[in-house]
Amino acid sequence: MSRTFIGMPAFPRAARTATADAQLRHNLRAATRTIRGKRAAAVGELDDWAALRAAGKAVKERTLRHLDRYLEQLEASVTAAGGHVHWAADAAEANRIVADLVQATGHSEVVKVKSMATQEIGLNDALREAGITAYETDLAELIVQLGDDLPSHILVPAIHRDRAEIREIFLRRMAGWGVPAPEGLTDDPRALAEAARVHLREKFLNARVAVSGANFAVAETGTLVVLESEGNGRMCLTLPETLISVVGIEKTIPTWADLDVFLRTLPRSATGERMNPYTSTWTGVTPGDGPQEFHLVLLDNGRTDVLADEVGRQALRCIRCSACLNICPVYERTGGHAYGSVYPGPIGAILTPQLRGTGGEPEASLPYASSLCGACYEVCPVAIDIPEVLVHLRERVASAGGAGHRVEKAAMAAAGWVLGDGRRLGAAQRAAAAARSLVPRRLPGPAGAWTDTRDLPAVPGESFRRWWRDRRVGGADTEAES
Ligand code: SF4
């Protein structure tokens, strides 16, 4: 069973470990650069990309503004189509609802479609505690589950693994979960995919209950939509008798027509494909076709708090394409585990502290896990201004205090006092120049964190103003320090 992120260290410590792992950095660099190139080419083909981006942003903004109304409409539509809607305020409630629903079927195994929402609430662990085994069917999620690992990317959870590592995991762990890996398995991608296919087929054919997420939930029709590349999700969505979908409330969109823009922007942003290989939609139940019982669990788990924040709420527009991860220089070097959450990279750095609050050390460190270069904003298909939210969250963390922030505030107040008066500045410069041989390479106390990763600039022998005065020919000497 895959592990959870609970108890992970704050980002700086986790990142230090990750960046020391040369194999990890090699795997990440190769994978993110490939996807990045494909995305750039796929987006570059479209003349109207800017208009599509603006349209996606507008649909999501409008939905969030009236989310209460659209959620009620969604509930009515799903119910009218023969489904059941459950409201979950937090992870514990969602897990309990799903476990109860599975137990009511009398079965103790479920197949799962890849789903960030179920990862977020730790559903697999909760089901295990209730005596239910959940089998991940997405290839990358399967690798993570068999490897007793943590996902490290929104779209490709096993992006930190290379082919040799995946082969080793399959050979070592598949037999314990069902059909074993074939003897003589190589690390050829086709051989690995075939081993996974045979292993998963047994699960698909035996499972009577499936758990999914959804990329979109259409309020006007009650239709749920999943986009995927492998077809495994479709097997889960069509073969079992009972389907339980756990969906964050922000996945709602008003109308079927609104899907149009996302079906064009999501595949190009995510995998660099013009259209998605498998797009599955389901609306309630249809007698004699597909699951005969359908439950929709609508998950809040902190989302209404995010919605209440005028700057931060734009994070709820996210369509989980992961383009911001693939472009981010910080993510490329640290990988996803360092973020201590199922949401890594730039979107994780703004979503996790909002969903979980900035009270904990890992969450408070995430708004600083960025160089603020703005590349994430450039590629985001729904134009989330991630740097703006990062700065907003830094402000929140700083104003909450903490030793480092108190020292920083005091230093800024002192700097303001000195810089606000020419004579004080001159005196400070003379004092600094006189003591330049005593300036240490590393600052003492909490300020030392700054010089851990930077060189302290050398203090010049004379100030610029003195230098200017000495070289100026015939000019009036107006320097305050004279
Ligand atoms: S923030 Fe934007 S770029 Fe990042 S995953 Fe979400 S939609 Fe994609």
Coordinates of C-alpha atoms and ligand atoms in Angstrom, one line a residue:
M1 CA 0.0 0.0 0.0
S2 CA 1.4 3.4 -0.9
R3 CA 2.5 5.6 2.0
T4 CA 1.1 8.9 3.1
F5 CA 2.7 12.4 3.2
I6 CA 1.9 12.8 7.0
G7 CA 5.0 13.7 9.0
M8 CA 7.1 15.0 6.0
P9 CA 9.7 17.6 6.8
A10 CA 9.3 21.3 5.6
F11 CA 10.3 21.9 2.0
P12 CA 13.9 23.2 2.5
R13 CA 14.9 20.1 4.4
A14 CA 13.1 17.7 2.0
A15 CA 14.5 19.6 -1.0
R16 CA 18.1 19.3 0.3
T17 CA 17.8 15.5 0.4
A18 CA 16.1 15.4 -3.0
T19 CA 18.7 17.6 -4.8
A20 CA 21.5 15.3 -3.5
D21 CA 19.9 12.4 -5.3
A22 CA 21.6 12.4 -8.8
Q23 CA 19.5 9.6 -10.1
L24 CA 16.3 11.4 -9.2
R25 CA 17.5 14.6 -10.8
H26 CA 18.4 12.7 -14.0
N27 CA 15.0 11.0 -14.2
L28 CA 13.1 14.3 -13.6
R29 CA 15.2 16.3 -16.0
A30 CA 14.7 13.8 -18.8
A31 CA 10.9 13.4 -18.2
T32 CA 10.0 17.1 -17.6
R33 CA 12.0 18.3 -20.6
T34 CA 10.3 15.8 -22.9
I35 CA 6.8 16.7 -21.8
R36 CA 7.7 20.4 -21.8
G37 CA 8.8 20.2 -25.5
K38 CA 5.7 18.3 -26.5
R39 CA 3.4 20.8 -24.8
A40 CA 5.1 23.8 -26.4
A41 CA 4.8 22.2 -29.8
A42 CA 1.1 21.3 -29.3
V43 CA 0.2 24.8 -28.0
G44 CA 2.2 26.5 -30.6
E45 CA 0.0 25.0 -33.3
L46 CA -3.0 27.0 -32.3
D47 CA -3.5 30.6 -33.3
D48 CA -6.2 31.1 -30.8
W49 CA -4.5 29.7 -27.7
A50 CA -4.7 33.1 -25.9
A51 CA -8.4 33.2 -26.5
L52 CA -8.9 29.6 -25.3
R53 CA -6.9 30.4 -22.2
A54 CA -9.1 33.4 -21.5
A55 CA -12.2 31.4 -22.1
G56 CA -11.2 28.6 -19.7
K57 CA -10.4 31.2 -17.1
A58 CA -13.7 32.9 -17.6
V59 CA -15.8 29.7 -17.3
K60 CA -14.0 28.7 -14.1
E61 CA -14.3 32.2 -12.6
R62 CA -18.0 32.3 -13.3
T63 CA -18.6 28.9 -11.9
L64 CA -16.7 29.7 -8.7
R65 CA -18.6 33.0 -8.3
H66 CA -21.9 31.1 -8.3
L67 CA -20.7 27.7 -7.0
D68 CA -23.5 27.3 -4.5
R69 CA -26.1 27.5 -7.2
Y70 CA -24.2 25.2 -9.6
L71 CA -23.6 22.6 -6.9
E72 CA -27.3 22.4 -6.2
Q73 CA -28.1 22.1 -9.9
L74 CA -25.5 19.3 -10.1
E75 CA -27.1 17.5 -7.2
A76 CA -30.5 17.8 -8.8
S77 CA -29.3 16.6 -12.2
V78 CA -27.4 13.6 -10.8
T79 CA -30.4 12.6 -8.7
A80 CA -32.8 12.9 -11.6
A81 CA -30.5 10.6 -13.6
G82 CA -30.7 7.9 -11.0
G83 CA -27.5 8.6 -9.0
H84 CA -27.0 9.5 -5.3
V85 CA -25.2 12.5 -4.1
H86 CA -23.3 12.7 -0.8
W87 CA -21.8 15.8 0.7
A88 CA -18.4 15.5 2.5
A89 CA -17.1 18.4 4.6
D90 CA -13.7 16.9 5.1
A91 CA -11.5 13.9 4.4
A92 CA -12.7 11.8 7.3
E93 CA -16.4 12.2 6.3
A94 CA -15.6 11.4 2.6
N95 CA -13.6 8.3 3.6
R96 CA -16.4 7.1 5.9
I97 CA -19.0 7.6 3.2
V98 CA -17.0 5.6 0.6
A99 CA -16.2 2.8 3.1
D100 CA -19.8 2.5 4.1
L101 CA -21.0 2.4 0.5
V102 CA -18.5 -0.3 -0.4
Q103 CA -19.4 -2.3 2.6
A104 CA -23.1 -2.1 1.8
T105 CA -22.3 -3.9 -1.5
G106 CA -20.9 -6.8 0.4
H107 CA -17.6 -6.7 -1.5
S108 CA -14.1 -6.1 0.0
E109 CA -12.2 -5.1 -3.1
V110 CA -12.4 -2.0 -5.4
V111 CA -10.6 -1.0 -8.5
K112 CA -9.6 2.7 -8.8
V113 CA -9.4 5.2 -11.5
K114 CA -6.5 7.6 -11.0
S115 CA -7.8 10.4 -8.8
M116 CA -6.1 13.3 -7.0
A117 CA -9.1 13.8 -4.7
T118 CA -8.9 10.3 -3.3
Q119 CA -5.2 10.7 -2.8
E120 CA -5.8 14.0 -1.0
I121 CA -8.1 12.3 1.5
G122 CA -6.0 9.2 1.9
L123 CA -8.8 6.9 0.8
N124 CA -6.7 3.8 0.2
D125 CA -5.5 3.8 3.8
A126 CA -9.0 4.4 5.2
L127 CA -10.4 1.6 3.1
R128 CA -7.7 -0.8 4.3
E129 CA -8.7 0.0 7.9
A130 CA -12.3 -0.8 7.0
G131 CA -11.1 -4.2 5.5
I132 CA -11.3 -3.1 1.9
T133 CA -8.5 -3.5 -0.6
A134 CA -8.2 -0.8 -3.3
Y135 CA -6.3 -1.6 -6.5
E136 CA -4.9 1.3 -8.5
T137 CA -5.3 0.7 -12.2
D138 CA -3.5 3.7 -13.7
L139 CA -0.1 2.4 -14.8
A140 CA 1.9 5.1 -12.9
E141 CA -0.4 4.8 -9.8
L142 CA 0.1 1.0 -10.0
I143 CA 3.9 1.5 -9.9
V144 CA 3.6 3.8 -6.9
Q145 CA 1.3 1.4 -5.1
L146 CA 3.4 -1.7 -5.8
G147 CA 6.6 0.2 -4.8
D148 CA 5.0 1.3 -1.5
D149 CA 5.9 4.7 -2.6
L150 CA 4.4 8.3 -2.8
P151 CA 3.2 10.0 -6.0
S152 CA 5.5 12.8 -7.1
H153 CA 3.6 14.3 -10.0
I154 CA 0.0 15.2 -10.7
L155 CA -0.2 13.5 -14.1
V156 CA 2.7 11.0 -13.9
P157 CA 2.8 9.9 -10.3
A158 CA 5.9 7.7 -10.9
I159 CA 7.8 10.3 -12.9
H160 CA 10.7 9.9 -10.4
R161 CA 11.2 6.2 -11.5
D162 CA 13.1 5.0 -14.5
R163 CA 12.4 1.8 -16.5
A164 CA 15.0 -0.3 -14.6
E165 CA 13.4 0.7 -11.3
I166 CA 9.9 -0.1 -12.6
R167 CA 11.0 -3.6 -13.8
E168 CA 12.5 -4.3 -10.4
I169 CA 9.3 -3.2 -8.6
F170 CA 7.1 -5.4 -10.9
L171 CA 9.3 -8.4 -10.4
R172 CA 9.4 -8.0 -6.7
R173 CA 5.9 -7.0 -5.9
M174 CA 3.3 -8.0 -8.5
A175 CA 2.9 -11.6 -7.3
G176 CA 1.9 -10.3 -3.8
W177 CA -1.0 -8.3 -5.4
G178 CA -2.3 -10.8 -8.0
V179 CA -0.9 -12.0 -11.4
P180 CA 2.9 -12.0 -11.1
A181 CA 5.2 -10.4 -13.6
P182 CA 6.4 -12.7 -16.3
E183 CA 9.8 -14.4 -15.9
G184 CA 12.5 -12.7 -17.9
L185 CA 10.7 -9.4 -17.8
T186 CA 12.9 -6.7 -19.5
D187 CA 12.8 -3.0 -19.0
D188 CA 11.4 -2.4 -22.5
P189 CA 8.4 -0.1 -22.1
R190 CA 6.2 -2.4 -24.2
A191 CA 7.1 -5.4 -22.0
L192 CA 6.4 -3.4 -18.8
A193 CA 3.1 -2.2 -20.2
E194 CA 2.1 -5.8 -21.2
A195 CA 3.0 -7.0 -17.7
A196 CA 0.8 -4.3 -16.2
R197 CA -2.0 -5.1 -18.6
V198 CA -2.1 -8.8 -17.7
H199 CA -1.9 -8.0 -14.0
L200 CA -4.7 -5.5 -14.2
R201 CA -7.0 -7.5 -16.4
E202 CA -7.7 -9.9 -13.6
K203 CA -8.7 -7.0 -11.4
F204 CA -11.0 -5.5 -14.0
L205 CA -12.8 -8.8 -14.6
N206 CA -13.3 -9.5 -10.9
A207 CA -14.1 -6.1 -9.5
R208 CA -17.7 -5.4 -8.7
V209 CA -17.1 -1.9 -7.2
A210 CA -15.0 1.0 -8.7
V211 CA -13.9 4.3 -7.2
S212 CA -13.1 7.2 -9.5
G213 CA -12.5 10.9 -9.4
A214 CA -13.5 13.2 -12.3
N215 CA -12.0 16.0 -14.3
F216 CA -15.3 17.8 -14.7
A217 CA -18.8 17.6 -13.3
V218 CA -21.4 19.2 -15.6
A219 CA -24.2 20.9 -13.5
E220 CA -26.9 21.1 -16.2
T221 CA -26.8 17.4 -17.0
G222 CA -25.2 15.7 -14.0
T223 CA -22.5 14.3 -16.3
L224 CA -19.1 13.4 -15.0
V225 CA -16.1 13.4 -17.2
V226 CA -12.7 11.6 -17.0
L227 CA -9.8 12.2 -19.4
E228 CA -7.1 9.6 -19.5
S229 CA -4.5 8.1 -21.8
E230 CA -4.5 4.4 -21.1
G231 CA -8.1 3.2 -21.2
N232 CA -7.8 1.6 -17.7
G233 CA -10.1 4.3 -16.4
R234 CA -12.8 3.4 -18.9
M235 CA -12.6 -0.3 -17.8
C236 CA -13.3 0.8 -14.2
L237 CA -16.1 3.1 -15.3
T238 CA -18.0 0.6 -17.3
L239 CA -17.4 -3.0 -15.9
P240 CA -18.3 -2.8 -12.2
E241 CA -21.8 -2.9 -10.8
T242 CA -21.3 0.0 -8.5
L243 CA -19.4 3.2 -9.2
I244 CA -18.4 5.7 -6.5
S245 CA -17.0 9.0 -7.7
V246 CA -15.2 11.3 -5.3
V247 CA -15.0 14.8 -6.7
G248 CA -13.8 18.1 -5.4
I249 CA -16.6 20.8 -5.5
E250 CA -14.4 23.0 -7.7
K251 CA -14.6 20.5 -10.6
T252 CA -18.1 21.7 -11.4
I253 CA -18.7 23.5 -14.7
P254 CA -22.1 24.9 -15.6
T255 CA -23.0 23.4 -19.0
W256 CA -22.1 20.7 -21.4
A257 CA -21.0 23.4 -23.9
D258 CA -18.4 24.7 -21.4
L259 CA -16.5 21.4 -21.7
D260 CA -15.5 22.4 -25.2
V261 CA -12.7 24.7 -24.2
F262 CA -11.2 22.3 -21.6
L263 CA -11.2 19.3 -24.0
R264 CA -9.0 21.4 -26.2
T265 CA -6.7 23.0 -23.6
L266 CA -6.2 20.1 -21.1
P267 CA -4.6 17.5 -23.4
R268 CA -2.3 20.0 -25.0
S269 CA -1.2 21.3 -21.6
A270 CA -0.9 18.0 -20.0
T271 CA 0.7 15.5 -22.4
G272 CA 1.2 17.7 -25.4
E273 CA -1.5 15.8 -27.4
R274 CA -4.0 17.5 -29.7
M275 CA -6.9 15.5 -28.1
N276 CA -7.2 13.0 -25.4
P277 CA -7.0 9.3 -26.2
Y278 CA -9.9 8.3 -23.8
T279 CA -12.6 10.7 -22.7
S280 CA -15.3 8.9 -20.7
T281 CA -18.6 10.5 -19.6
W282 CA -21.3 9.0 -17.4
T283 CA -24.7 10.4 -16.3
G284 CA -26.4 8.6 -13.4
V285 CA -27.3 5.0 -14.3
T286 CA -28.6 3.4 -17.5
P287 CA -30.6 0.2 -17.1
G288 CA -28.6 -2.7 -18.6
D289 CA -25.6 -0.6 -19.5
G290 CA -22.6 0.1 -17.2
P291 CA -22.7 0.4 -13.4
Q292 CA -26.3 0.0 -12.1
E293 CA -25.6 2.0 -8.9
F294 CA -23.8 5.4 -9.0
H295 CA -22.8 7.6 -6.0
L296 CA -21.2 11.0 -6.3
V297 CA -19.3 12.2 -3.2
L298 CA -18.8 15.9 -3.3
L299 CA -15.7 16.9 -1.4
D300 CA -15.1 20.2 0.3
N301 CA -12.1 19.5 2.6
G302 CA -11.0 23.2 2.8
R303 CA -12.2 24.3 -0.6
T304 CA -14.8 26.8 0.7
D305 CA -12.1 28.4 2.8
V306 CA -10.0 28.9 -0.3
L307 CA -13.0 30.3 -2.1
A308 CA -13.4 32.9 0.6
D309 CA -9.9 34.3 -0.2
E310 CA -10.2 36.8 -3.0
V311 CA -6.6 36.3 -4.2
G312 CA -6.1 32.7 -3.3
R313 CA -9.4 31.4 -4.8
Q314 CA -7.9 31.4 -8.3
A315 CA -6.1 28.2 -7.3
L316 CA -9.6 26.5 -7.6
R317 CA -9.6 27.1 -11.3
C318 CA -6.8 24.5 -11.7
I319 CA -7.7 21.7 -14.1
R320 CA -4.7 19.6 -12.9
C321 CA -2.8 19.6 -16.3
S322 CA 0.6 19.8 -14.5
A323 CA 2.1 22.1 -17.1
C324 CA 3.3 24.3 -14.2
L325 CA 5.2 21.4 -12.7
N326 CA 6.9 20.5 -15.9
I327 CA 8.1 24.0 -16.5
C328 CA 9.2 24.8 -12.9
P329 CA 13.0 24.9 -12.3
V330 CA 12.4 24.2 -8.6
Y331 CA 10.2 21.1 -9.3
E332 CA 12.7 19.9 -11.9
R333 CA 15.4 19.7 -9.3
T334 CA 13.5 18.6 -6.2
G335 CA 10.8 16.4 -7.6
G336 CA 7.4 16.1 -6.0
H337 CA 8.0 14.4 -2.7
A338 CA 9.7 17.5 -1.2
Y339 CA 6.4 19.3 -1.3
G340 CA 4.9 16.9 1.3
S341 CA 1.6 16.7 -0.5
V342 CA -0.2 15.0 -3.3
Y343 CA -0.2 18.4 -5.0
P344 CA 3.5 19.2 -5.8
G345 CA 5.1 21.9 -7.8
P346 CA 3.8 25.4 -8.2
I347 CA 0.1 24.5 -7.9
G348 CA 0.9 22.5 -4.8
A349 CA 2.8 25.4 -3.3
I350 CA -0.3 27.5 -3.4
L351 CA -3.1 24.9 -3.0
T352 CA -1.7 22.8 -0.1
P353 CA -1.2 25.8 2.3
Q354 CA -4.7 27.0 1.4
L355 CA -6.4 23.6 1.9
R356 CA -4.5 22.7 5.0
G357 CA -3.8 26.2 6.4
T358 CA -0.3 27.8 7.0
G359 CA -0.1 26.8 10.7
G360 CA 2.1 23.8 10.2
E361 CA 5.9 24.0 9.3
P362 CA 5.6 22.1 6.0
E363 CA 2.7 24.2 4.8
A364 CA 4.3 27.5 5.9
S365 CA 7.4 26.6 3.9
L366 CA 5.6 25.9 0.6
P367 CA 4.9 29.6 -0.5
Y368 CA 8.7 30.0 -0.4
A369 CA 9.3 27.0 -2.7
S370 CA 9.6 29.2 -5.8
S371 CA 12.0 31.5 -7.5
L372 CA 8.9 33.6 -8.6
C373 CA 10.2 33.4 -12.2
G374 CA 6.6 33.3 -13.5
A375 CA 7.1 30.4 -15.9
C376 CA 4.1 28.6 -14.2
Y377 CA 1.8 31.5 -14.9
E378 CA 2.9 31.6 -18.5
V379 CA 2.0 28.0 -19.2
C380 CA -1.2 27.7 -17.1
P381 CA -4.2 27.1 -19.4
V382 CA -6.6 28.8 -17.0
A383 CA -4.2 31.7 -16.3
I384 CA -3.8 31.2 -12.6
D385 CA -1.3 33.9 -11.4
I386 CA 0.6 31.5 -9.2
P387 CA 3.4 34.0 -8.3
E388 CA 0.7 36.5 -7.1
V389 CA -0.8 33.8 -4.8
L390 CA 2.6 32.8 -3.6
V391 CA 3.4 36.4 -2.5
H392 CA 0.0 36.7 -1.0
L393 CA 0.6 33.5 1.0
R394 CA 4.1 34.6 2.0
E395 CA 2.5 37.7 3.5
R396 CA 0.1 35.5 5.5
V397 CA 2.9 33.4 6.8
A398 CA 5.1 36.4 7.6
S399 CA 2.4 38.2 9.4
A400 CA 1.7 35.2 11.6
G401 CA 5.1 35.7 13.1
G402 CA 7.8 33.1 13.9
A403 CA 11.4 33.8 15.0
G404 CA 12.8 34.3 11.5
H405 CA 10.0 36.7 10.5
R406 CA 10.4 38.8 13.7
V407 CA 14.1 39.2 13.0
E408 CA 13.3 40.1 9.4
K409 CA 10.7 42.7 10.4
A410 CA 13.1 44.3 12.9
A411 CA 15.9 44.3 10.3
M412 CA 13.5 46.0 7.8
A413 CA 12.5 48.6 10.3
A414 CA 16.1 49.4 11.1
A415 CA 16.9 49.6 7.4
G416 CA 14.0 52.0 6.8
W417 CA 15.3 54.2 9.6
V418 CA 18.8 54.3 8.1
L419 CA 17.8 54.7 4.5
G420 CA 15.3 57.4 5.4
D421 CA 18.0 60.0 6.2
G422 CA 21.1 60.8 4.1
R423 CA 23.3 61.6 7.2
R424 CA 22.3 58.3 8.9
L425 CA 23.0 56.4 5.7
G426 CA 26.4 58.1 5.3
A427 CA 27.3 57.3 8.9
A428 CA 26.2 53.7 8.4
Q429 CA 28.3 53.4 5.2
R430 CA 31.4 54.8 6.9
A431 CA 31.0 52.4 9.9
A432 CA 30.5 49.4 7.5
A433 CA 33.6 50.4 5.5
A434 CA 35.7 50.7 8.7
A435 CA 34.6 47.3 9.9
R436 CA 34.7 45.5 6.5
S437 CA 37.5 43.2 7.6
L438 CA 35.3 42.0 10.4
V439 CA 32.3 41.1 8.3
P440 CA 31.8 37.3 8.6
R441 CA 31.1 35.0 5.6
R442 CA 28.0 33.7 7.4
L443 CA 25.4 35.8 9.3
P444 CA 24.8 34.8 12.9
G445 CA 21.4 33.7 14.4
P446 CA 18.3 33.2 12.3
A447 CA 19.7 35.4 9.5
G448 CA 22.2 32.6 9.0
A449 CA 19.6 30.7 6.9
W450 CA 20.0 33.4 4.2
T451 CA 23.8 32.9 4.0
D452 CA 23.5 29.1 4.0
T453 CA 22.8 29.2 0.3
R454 CA 24.2 32.6 -0.7
D455 CA 27.5 34.5 -0.4
L456 CA 27.4 37.6 1.7
P457 CA 28.5 40.5 -0.5
A458 CA 31.8 42.1 0.4
V459 CA 31.5 45.6 1.9
P460 CA 33.2 48.1 -0.5
G461 CA 36.1 50.2 0.7
E462 CA 34.2 53.5 0.0
S463 CA 30.6 54.4 -0.8
F464 CA 29.5 55.3 -4.3
R465 CA 28.8 58.8 -3.2
R466 CA 32.3 59.3 -1.8
W467 CA 33.7 57.7 -5.0
W468 CA 31.6 60.2 -7.1
R469 CA 32.6 63.2 -5.0
D470 CA 36.3 62.4 -5.3
R471 CA 36.1 62.0 -9.1
R472 CA 33.7 64.8 -9.9
V473 CA 35.4 67.8 -11.5
G474 CA 34.2 71.2 -10.4
G475 CA 30.9 69.9 -9.1
A476 CA 29.3 71.0 -5.8
D477 CA 29.8 68.7 -3.0
T478 CA 26.4 67.9 -1.6
E479 CA 27.2 64.6 -0.1
A480 CA 25.6 64.3 3.3
E481 CA 28.5 62.3 4.8
S482 CA 31.1 65.1 4.2
Ligands
SF4_1 S1 -2.1 25.5 -12.0 FE1 -2.5 25.7 -14.2 S2 -0.7 24.8 -15.1 FE2 -0.7 24.1 -13.0 S3 -1.8 22.2 -13.0 FE3 -3.3 23.7 -12.6 S4 -4.2 24.3 -14.6 FE4 -2.3 23.2 -14.9

